[in-house]
Coordinates of C-alpha atoms in Angstrom, one line a residue:
M2 CA 8.4 -7.0 -11.0
L3 CA 5.3 -6.6 -8.7
I4 CA 5.6 -3.3 -6.3
S5 CA 3.4 -1.7 -3.6
G6 CA 3.3 0.8 -1.1
W7 CA 4.0 0.5 2.6
G8 CA 0.9 -0.5 3.4
R9 CA 0.6 -3.7 0.7
Y10 CA -2.7 -2.4 -1.0
P11 CA -2.9 -1.8 -3.8
V12 CA -0.5 -4.2 -5.7
V13 CA 0.6 -3.3 -9.5
D14 CA 3.4 -4.6 -11.9
A15 CA 5.2 -1.8 -12.7
R16 CA 8.9 -2.3 -15.3
I17 CA 11.3 -0.4 -12.6
E18 CA 14.2 2.1 -14.8
R19 CA 16.3 3.4 -12.4
P20 CA 19.2 5.7 -13.3
S21 CA 22.1 7.1 -11.3
T22 CA 22.6 9.7 -13.2
Y23 CA 21.1 13.6 -13.6
A24 CA 21.6 12.6 -17.7
Q25 CA 20.4 8.9 -17.3
A26 CA 16.9 10.4 -15.6
S27 CA 16.9 13.0 -17.7
L28 CA 17.3 10.4 -21.1
L29 CA 13.8 8.9 -20.1
L30 CA 11.9 11.8 -20.8
D31 CA 14.5 11.7 -24.7
R32 CA 12.2 8.3 -25.7
E33 CA 10.4 9.0 -28.1
E34 CA 7.7 6.5 -26.9
A35 CA 4.5 7.9 -25.7
V36 CA 5.0 6.2 -21.2
A37 CA 4.0 8.1 -18.3
R38 CA 6.7 7.8 -15.7
I39 CA 6.4 8.7 -11.9
A40 CA 9.3 8.8 -9.7
R41 CA 9.7 6.7 -6.1
G42 CA 11.8 7.4 -3.7
M43 CA 12.1 4.7 -0.8
G44 CA 8.1 3.3 -0.9
R45 CA 6.7 4.1 2.7
S46 CA 4.2 6.5 0.8
Y47 CA 1.2 4.2 1.7
G48 CA -0.6 4.0 -1.0
D49 CA -1.2 4.3 -5.0
S50 CA 0.9 7.9 -5.3
A51 CA 4.8 6.4 -5.9
L52 CA 2.7 3.7 -8.0
A53 CA 2.6 3.1 -12.1
G54 CA 3.1 0.8 -15.0
N55 CA 7.1 2.8 -15.2
I56 CA 8.8 3.8 -12.0
V57 CA 11.8 5.9 -12.4
E58 CA 13.4 4.8 -8.8
M59 CA 15.7 6.2 -7.6
R60 CA 17.9 5.5 -5.4
R61 CA 21.1 5.3 -5.9
L62 CA 20.7 9.5 -6.6
D63 CA 22.0 8.9 -3.3
H64 CA 25.2 12.7 -3.3
F65 CA 25.8 14.8 -0.7
L66 CA 26.8 17.9 -2.8
H67 CA 27.8 21.0 -0.1
F68 CA 27.4 21.8 2.9
D69 CA 27.1 25.6 4.3
E70 CA 28.3 25.1 7.8
S71 CA 27.8 29.4 8.4
T72 CA 24.7 28.8 7.2
G73 CA 23.1 24.8 7.8
A74 CA 22.1 25.4 3.6
L75 CA 22.4 21.8 2.2
R76 CA 22.2 20.7 -1.2
C77 CA 22.1 17.3 -2.2
S78 CA 20.4 14.9 -4.4
A79 CA 16.9 13.3 -4.1
G80 CA 17.3 9.5 -3.3
V81 CA 19.2 10.7 -0.5
T82 CA 17.2 9.9 2.4
L83 CA 16.1 11.6 6.0
A84 CA 18.0 8.5 7.9
D85 CA 21.2 9.8 5.6
I86 CA 21.0 13.1 7.2
L87 CA 20.7 12.2 10.7
S88 CA 23.7 10.1 10.6
V89 CA 25.7 12.5 8.9
F90 CA 25.1 16.1 10.3
V91 CA 22.9 15.0 13.4
P92 CA 26.6 14.1 15.3
R93 CA 28.1 17.2 14.0
G94 CA 25.1 19.2 16.2
W95 CA 22.7 20.2 12.7
T96 CA 18.9 17.8 12.5
L97 CA 15.9 18.8 10.3
P98 CA 13.0 21.1 11.3
V99 CA 10.4 18.9 10.4
V100 CA 10.1 14.6 10.0
P101 CA 7.4 12.2 9.0
G102 CA 7.1 9.1 11.5
T103 CA 9.8 7.6 9.8
R104 CA 13.1 8.8 8.8
F105 CA 14.0 6.0 6.0
V106 CA 12.3 8.8 2.9
S107 CA 13.7 10.1 0.6
V108 CA 14.1 13.7 0.0
G109 CA 12.5 14.3 -3.0
G110 CA 10.1 12.3 -1.4
A111 CA 9.5 14.1 1.2
I112 CA 9.5 16.6 -1.3
A113 CA 6.9 15.4 -3.4
S114 CA 4.1 14.0 0.0
D115 CA 5.6 18.1 1.7
V116 CA 5.6 15.7 5.0
H117 CA 5.3 17.0 8.1
G118 CA 5.7 16.3 11.5
K119 CA 4.8 17.2 15.3
N120 CA 6.1 20.4 15.0
H121 CA 3.6 21.5 12.7
H122 CA 2.0 23.6 14.9
R123 CA 5.0 26.0 15.1
S124 CA 7.4 24.9 12.3
G125 CA 5.3 23.8 9.1
C126 CA 5.3 21.2 6.6
F127 CA 9.4 20.0 5.0
S128 CA 9.0 22.8 2.0
E129 CA 9.1 25.8 4.5
Y130 CA 12.4 24.4 5.1
V131 CA 13.5 24.1 0.4
D132 CA 14.9 26.8 0.0
E133 CA 15.4 25.6 -4.1
L134 CA 14.5 22.1 -5.9
V135 CA 16.3 20.9 -9.2
L136 CA 13.4 20.2 -11.2
L137 CA 13.3 17.6 -14.5
T138 CA 9.5 18.6 -16.6
G139 CA 8.1 16.6 -19.3
D140 CA 9.6 18.6 -21.8
G141 CA 13.0 17.8 -20.8
M142 CA 13.9 20.4 -18.9
T143 CA 16.0 21.0 -16.1
R144 CA 14.6 23.4 -13.9
A145 CA 15.8 25.3 -10.7
C146 CA 12.7 26.2 -8.4
S147 CA 12.3 28.0 -5.9
R148 CA 9.9 31.0 -4.1
S149 CA 11.5 33.7 -6.7
S150 CA 12.2 30.9 -9.7
H151 CA 8.8 28.9 -11.1
A152 CA 7.2 30.1 -8.1
D153 CA 4.1 28.2 -9.3
L154 CA 5.9 25.0 -10.7
F155 CA 8.1 25.3 -7.4
Q156 CA 4.9 25.1 -5.1
A157 CA 3.0 23.2 -6.7
T158 CA 6.4 20.2 -6.8
C159 CA 5.8 20.9 -3.1
G160 CA 2.8 18.6 -2.1
G161 CA 2.6 17.2 -6.3
L162 CA 3.4 13.4 -5.8
G163 CA 5.4 13.9 -8.6
L164 CA 3.3 15.0 -11.2
T165 CA 5.2 17.6 -12.1
G166 CA 8.1 16.4 -12.4
I167 CA 11.0 14.2 -11.1
V168 CA 13.2 16.3 -8.7
L169 CA 16.6 15.4 -9.3
E170 CA 18.2 17.2 -5.6
A171 CA 17.5 19.9 -2.7
C172 CA 18.0 22.5 -1.9
I173 CA 17.2 22.1 2.4
R174 CA 17.7 23.7 5.8
L175 CA 18.3 22.9 8.4
V176 CA 19.1 23.5 12.2
R177 CA 21.5 23.3 15.2
I178 CA 20.8 21.7 18.2
N179 CA 22.6 20.7 21.1
S180 CA 21.3 17.4 21.9
T181 CA 19.7 14.5 21.4
L182 CA 17.4 14.2 23.1
I183 CA 14.1 15.5 24.5
E184 CA 12.2 16.3 27.5
Q185 CA 9.2 13.9 27.1
T186 CA 6.0 14.6 29.1
T187 CA 2.9 12.5 28.5
Y188 CA -0.5 12.8 30.1
K189 CA -3.1 10.5 30.3
A190 CA -6.5 11.7 28.9
A191 CA -9.7 10.0 29.9
G192 CA -11.7 10.6 26.6
L193 CA -11.2 13.5 23.3
D194 CA -12.4 16.0 24.5
E195 CA -9.7 16.4 28.0
A196 CA -6.5 15.0 24.7
L197 CA -8.7 18.0 22.3
D198 CA -7.7 20.8 24.6
L199 CA -4.5 19.2 26.2
F200 CA -3.4 20.6 22.8
D201 CA -5.1 23.6 23.5
T202 CA -3.5 24.5 26.5
H203 CA 0.3 22.8 25.5
H204 CA -0.3 25.0 21.8
A205 CA 3.4 26.4 22.4
A206 CA 5.1 22.6 22.7
T207 CA 7.7 22.5 20.2
Y208 CA 6.0 18.7 20.0
S209 CA 2.7 17.6 20.7
V210 CA 1.3 14.7 19.4
A211 CA -1.2 12.0 21.2
W212 CA -1.7 8.0 20.4
I213 CA -5.4 7.1 20.5
D214 CA -7.6 4.9 21.6
C215 CA -10.2 4.7 18.7
L216 CA -11.8 0.4 19.7
A217 CA -13.5 3.0 23.9
T218 CA -16.7 4.0 23.5
G219 CA -18.7 5.7 25.6
K220 CA -17.3 8.2 28.1
A221 CA -13.6 6.6 27.2
M222 CA -14.4 7.3 24.3
G223 CA -11.0 9.0 22.3
R224 CA -9.1 8.2 25.8
S225 CA -4.9 9.4 24.7
L226 CA -1.1 9.8 25.9
V227 CA -0.3 12.8 24.9
M228 CA 2.9 13.6 24.7
T229 CA 4.5 16.8 24.7
G230 CA 9.1 17.7 23.7
E231 CA 11.4 20.0 23.9
P232 CA 14.3 20.1 23.2
S233 CA 16.9 19.5 26.1
A234 CA 19.8 22.0 27.4
K235 CA 21.7 19.1 27.5
A236 CA 24.6 18.8 26.2
M237 CA 25.2 15.7 23.4
P238 CA 26.9 13.1 24.6
A239 CA 31.1 13.2 23.2
G240 CA 31.1 10.3 20.0
R241 CA 26.6 10.4 19.4
A242 CA 26.8 7.7 16.3
G243 CA 23.6 10.0 15.5
S244 CA 21.1 8.1 13.6
Q245 CA 22.7 4.6 13.8
P246 CA 20.6 2.9 16.9
A247 CA 20.7 -0.9 18.0
A248 CA 19.5 -3.7 15.1
P249 CA 15.1 -2.9 14.9
L250 CA 13.2 -6.0 16.3
G251 CA 11.4 -8.0 13.3
V252 CA 7.9 -8.8 11.4
P253 CA 9.9 -11.5 9.7
M254 CA 6.9 -13.1 7.9
D255 CA 3.4 -12.1 6.9
M256 CA 1.1 -12.5 10.1
P257 CA -2.2 -15.0 10.3
S258 CA -5.2 -11.9 8.6
A259 CA -7.4 -13.3 11.8
L260 CA -4.3 -13.0 14.6
L261 CA -5.1 -8.2 14.5
N262 CA -8.9 -8.1 15.2
R263 CA -10.4 -6.0 16.7
Y264 CA -10.5 -8.3 20.2
S265 CA -6.6 -8.3 19.8
I266 CA -6.6 -4.7 18.8
Q267 CA -8.8 -3.9 21.7
A268 CA -7.2 -5.9 24.2
F269 CA -3.3 -3.7 22.9
N270 CA -5.2 -0.4 23.4
T271 CA -6.6 -1.5 27.3
L272 CA -2.9 -2.3 28.3
Y273 CA -1.2 0.5 26.1
Y274 CA -3.8 2.8 27.8
Q275 CA -3.2 1.0 31.4
R276 CA 0.8 0.9 31.3
V277 CA 1.1 5.9 32.3
R278 CA -0.3 4.8 35.6
E279 CA 0.1 8.7 35.8
A280 CA -1.6 11.5 35.2
E281 CA 1.4 14.0 34.4
T282 CA 5.1 11.8 33.4
R283 CA 7.9 13.8 32.7
Q284 CA 11.8 12.0 31.2
Q285 CA 13.7 12.0 29.0
V286 CA 14.0 10.2 25.4
P287 CA 16.6 9.9 22.8
Y288 CA 16.0 11.6 19.3
E289 CA 14.8 8.3 17.1
K290 CA 11.8 7.3 19.9
F291 CA 10.6 10.6 20.1
F292 CA 10.5 11.3 16.7
F293 CA 10.4 7.6 14.9
P294 CA 9.2 5.2 16.9
L295 CA 8.1 2.3 14.3
D296 CA 11.2 2.0 13.0
G297 CA 12.8 0.0 15.9
I298 CA 10.2 -2.7 13.8
H299 CA 11.7 -3.6 10.7
G300 CA 8.4 -4.8 8.4
W301 CA 5.2 -4.3 10.7
N302 CA 4.0 -3.3 8.2
R303 CA 3.7 -8.1 7.4
L304 CA 1.4 -6.8 10.6
Y305 CA -1.2 -6.6 8.8
G306 CA -1.1 -10.1 6.6
R307 CA -0.7 -10.7 3.3
N308 CA -3.8 -8.7 2.0
G309 CA -2.0 -5.9 3.5
F310 CA -3.0 -2.0 4.4
V311 CA -4.9 1.4 4.6
Q312 CA -4.4 4.1 6.3
Y313 CA -6.9 6.9 6.6
Q314 CA -5.5 10.0 7.4
F315 CA -7.9 13.4 7.6
V316 CA -7.0 16.6 8.8
L317 CA -10.4 18.7 10.3
P318 CA -10.6 22.4 10.1
K319 CA -9.9 24.4 13.2
A320 CA -13.7 25.8 12.8
A321 CA -15.2 22.2 12.8
G322 CA -15.1 21.9 16.5
K323 CA -14.2 19.5 18.2
Q324 CA -18.0 17.6 17.7
A325 CA -16.7 16.6 13.8
M326 CA -14.1 14.8 16.2
K327 CA -16.3 12.9 18.2
A328 CA -18.8 12.5 14.9
I329 CA -16.9 10.6 12.8
L330 CA -14.2 9.0 16.1
Q331 CA -17.7 7.2 16.7
R332 CA -18.0 6.5 13.5
I333 CA -15.0 4.2 13.6
T334 CA -15.4 2.7 17.1
A335 CA -19.1 1.7 16.1
S336 CA -17.5 -0.7 12.9
R337 CA -15.3 -1.8 15.3
R338 CA -12.1 -1.8 12.8
G339 CA -10.1 0.6 14.6
S340 CA -5.9 0.9 14.6
F341 CA -4.2 0.3 17.9
L342 CA -1.8 2.7 15.8
A343 CA -4.2 6.1 15.9
V344 CA -2.0 9.1 15.5
L345 CA -3.7 12.6 16.7
K346 CA -2.0 15.1 16.6
A347 CA -2.1 19.5 16.4
L348 CA -1.6 20.9 12.2
G349 CA -0.7 24.5 12.1
P350 CA -2.3 27.4 8.9
H351 CA -2.5 25.9 5.0
N352 CA 0.9 26.6 3.2
G353 CA -0.4 27.4 -0.5
N354 CA 1.2 24.7 -2.4
P355 CA -2.2 23.1 -4.2
L356 CA -1.9 19.6 -2.4
S357 CA -0.7 20.1 0.8
F358 CA -2.6 18.5 3.0
P359 CA -2.7 20.6 6.7
L360 CA -4.7 22.8 8.0
E361 CA -5.0 24.5 10.9
G362 CA -7.1 21.7 13.4
H363 CA -6.5 18.4 14.1
T364 CA -5.7 15.3 11.7
L365 CA -5.9 11.6 13.1
A366 CA -4.5 9.1 10.9
L367 CA -4.9 5.4 11.6
D368 CA -4.6 1.5 9.4
F369 CA -7.9 -0.5 8.3
K370 CA -6.6 -4.4 7.9
M371 CA -7.8 -4.5 4.3
E372 CA -10.8 -6.5 4.0
A373 CA -14.7 -6.7 3.4
G374 CA -15.9 -3.5 4.1
V375 CA -13.3 -1.5 5.0
L376 CA -13.4 0.5 1.8
A377 CA -17.2 0.9 1.9
L378 CA -16.8 2.4 5.7
L379 CA -13.5 4.4 3.8
D380 CA -16.3 6.4 1.1
E381 CA -18.6 6.5 4.3
L382 CA -15.6 8.7 7.0
D383 CA -14.6 10.4 3.1
A384 CA -18.4 12.0 3.7
M385 CA -18.4 13.2 6.9
V386 CA -14.4 14.6 6.0
N387 CA -16.1 16.7 2.8
D388 CA -19.1 17.0 5.2
H389 CA -16.9 19.2 7.7
G390 CA -14.5 21.0 5.0
G391 CA -11.5 18.6 5.7
R392 CA -9.3 16.7 3.5
V393 CA -7.9 13.4 3.4
Y394 CA -4.0 12.9 3.0
L395 CA -2.6 11.9 -0.3
A396 CA 0.0 10.7 1.1
K397 CA -1.5 8.3 2.4
D398 CA -4.0 8.0 -0.2
A399 CA -5.0 4.1 -2.0
R400 CA -8.6 4.4 -2.6
M401 CA -10.1 7.9 -2.0
S402 CA -12.6 9.4 -5.2
A403 CA -11.9 11.8 -8.1
A404 CA -14.8 13.5 -6.7
A405 CA -13.9 13.3 -3.1
F406 CA -11.0 14.8 -4.1
R407 CA -12.1 17.5 -5.9
S408 CA -14.4 18.5 -3.7
Q409 CA -11.6 18.3 -0.6
Y410 CA -8.2 19.9 -3.3
S411 CA -10.4 22.5 -4.0
R412 CA -7.8 24.7 -6.1
W413 CA -6.7 20.9 -8.3
E414 CA -7.9 23.5 -11.6
G415 CA -4.9 25.4 -11.1
F416 CA -2.4 22.9 -9.7
Q417 CA -3.6 21.3 -13.2
A418 CA -3.3 24.4 -14.7
I419 CA 0.9 24.4 -14.3
R420 CA 1.2 20.8 -14.8
E421 CA -0.3 21.7 -18.8
H422 CA 2.4 25.0 -18.8
Y423 CA 5.4 22.5 -17.6
G424 CA 4.7 20.1 -20.3
A425 CA 3.6 17.1 -17.4
I426 CA 0.7 15.4 -18.5
G427 CA 0.9 12.9 -20.3
R428 CA 4.1 12.4 -18.3
F429 CA 3.9 11.6 -14.4
A430 CA 1.4 10.1 -14.1
S431 CA 0.6 7.4 -10.9
L432 CA -2.5 5.4 -10.0
Q433 CA -3.7 8.1 -8.4
S434 CA -3.3 11.0 -10.7
K435 CA -5.8 8.0 -13.3
R436 CA -7.7 7.8 -9.9
L437 CA -8.8 10.9 -9.4
G438 CA -9.0 12.0 -12.7
L439 CA -6.0 14.7 -13.1
D440 CA -4.7 11.9 -16.0

């Protein structure tokens, strides 16, 4: 069948295998055929990190296995989604300590991408709260990995994009909550300098994120709405249904590509920025609205038309300074290809996992409609990111070169050595790993 990531580019003709048990997953590796596979969860990675000619879809392995009410330790199969966890455990006063921008991600996918959220500067990546994972490795063995057992394999798997093996199950730590509300404060920043200063000023905030206008020019370049959040002390309403909001809005079909152009995006960005009148506003919002605003629009990736889009997310280390982010943003605004879904965040220190994305600094993520000239622009941006010591998020990538990857992820050779030691090379591969020179 034809299949793609969330960005709908590229598209691959793949054979899909859907194991329902761990034994069925193991049998896939017992075959004598020399076929490399990649595991796939909900298909929410944007590019080709979970695409291959042979895909092992993990959705049927979606079982809760054990929960310790005293510690919050949850053991579950890799196909369980973050939405499943929130739906069951939020009403019981527990939540996930780290979530990405969508809850429709599997636990296995969250581990493979080592996802981060609006609290990375305080809480780190998803892997910080994974105590153990069970991995099916290329030699056909099932290994329990943790920080004390097969620690090298554990670190390589967290952020390893499925290239070390197939995650079968994991034990993750949930945290207690008193409320499903977030106390949100929105600050209106007139330009990029002010937005970055606001992140520094509110570094102690539990959560922080900014929507940024990537088409504004001159003094308004980088104008933003910076939002901070704190868990509300208000008691949780009785009978709270958890992560089960009303039926979302939807995009029923591919939108005409011509509708999304610099004029329509510029108009949207202006309206979105001007809708906030005050320099500072405060409100209580449901956690779904704060953490997962786009989950309320089903099939929003269809807005970019049938050719899809590329999401480009990069991080620049704090040492690079404001000028580095300004230079990249100037190149984006000059291209007139800015996005109306551009997000700026502050990140904390790197966690030591070889292919984990975050570095201490600031990250910008934005979408580019697939059209002539986009890939050449992104090559230019790669070079600028490299020059400032930054890197591109592999879970969003669909086109980066092997040379850029090796420059940005200096520990790739050690990652390969771990893969070789555990028999992963030749058994687990994706379109991305082949493009990056890892297979």
